[in-house]
């Protein structure tokens, strides 16, 4: 998982504060729970971590893009996941 302050630091160019990261995650989870009865990320202590549903959804969309011939840039282990 990642701390909201670490996520905000990676998104510094967008000027997002750590509390805004938490609010956006909660709002996103609320919408997905309403639509799909599943959440993408969950709280683990002070950190946020992707659920298995989130990982599967991310992999599926990446695979779909590759099938369509869209080139994806590679990312390091730390950058893979939701916070890309």
XYZ file of C-alpha atoms in Angstrom:
84
model
C 0.000 0.000 0.000
C 0.902 3.644 -0.240
C 0.420 6.532 2.141
C -1.725 9.434 0.916
C 1.219 11.817 1.405
C 3.392 9.641 -0.884
C 0.675 9.587 -3.531
C 0.283 13.363 -3.256
C 4.060 13.758 -3.639
C 3.960 11.779 -6.904
C 1.110 13.998 -8.103
C 2.866 17.256 -7.183
C 2.434 18.661 -10.691
C -1.347 18.591 -10.152
C -1.064 20.299 -6.730
C -3.069 17.630 -4.903
C -2.848 17.528 -1.105
C -2.859 14.289 0.888
C -6.385 14.848 2.224
C -7.622 15.322 -1.358
C -6.116 11.941 -2.273
C -8.069 10.285 0.529
C -11.301 12.067 -0.413
C -10.968 11.054 -4.072
C -10.303 7.424 -3.167
C -13.314 7.306 -0.854
C -15.522 8.941 -3.495
C -14.288 6.557 -6.213
C -14.898 3.521 -3.991
C -18.375 4.771 -3.112
C -19.333 5.097 -6.783
C -17.944 1.690 -7.691
C -19.632 0.039 -4.720
C -22.923 1.515 -5.886
C -22.449 0.438 -9.525
C -20.509 -2.835 -9.244
C -20.817 -3.858 -5.580
C -17.023 -3.888 -5.348
C -14.270 -1.453 -4.342
C -10.916 -0.840 -6.037
C -8.770 0.094 -3.054
C -9.019 -0.567 0.656
C -7.465 0.835 3.785
C -4.645 -1.151 5.382
C -3.556 0.715 8.465
C -2.598 4.206 7.293
C -2.009 3.040 3.709
C -4.266 2.413 0.724
C -3.835 -0.845 -1.212
C -5.500 -2.179 -4.346
C -7.991 -5.005 -3.887
C -7.903 -8.109 -6.053
C -10.840 -6.633 -8.006
C -8.790 -3.501 -8.727
C -5.769 -5.512 -9.844
C -7.903 -7.712 -12.122
C -9.660 -4.681 -13.619
C -6.329 -2.942 -14.248
C -4.822 -6.017 -15.906
C -7.909 -6.519 -18.070
C -7.848 -2.967 -19.360
C -4.117 -3.192 -20.084
C -4.673 -6.433 -21.995
C -7.537 -4.890 -23.960
C -5.308 -1.981 -24.962
C -2.575 -4.344 -26.107
C -5.111 -6.308 -28.166
C -6.111 -3.077 -29.887
C -2.469 -2.316 -30.732
C -2.046 0.627 -28.366
C 1.555 0.962 -27.164
C 1.945 1.217 -23.402
C 5.015 2.652 -21.685
C 6.715 0.404 -19.170
C 6.866 1.447 -15.540
C 9.013 0.389 -12.635
C 7.635 -1.958 -9.956
C 6.916 0.986 -7.665
C 4.833 2.840 -10.247
C 2.650 -0.053 -11.395
C -0.887 -0.091 -10.151
C -3.523 2.466 -9.533
C -1.254 5.487 -9.056
C 0.247 5.509 -12.511
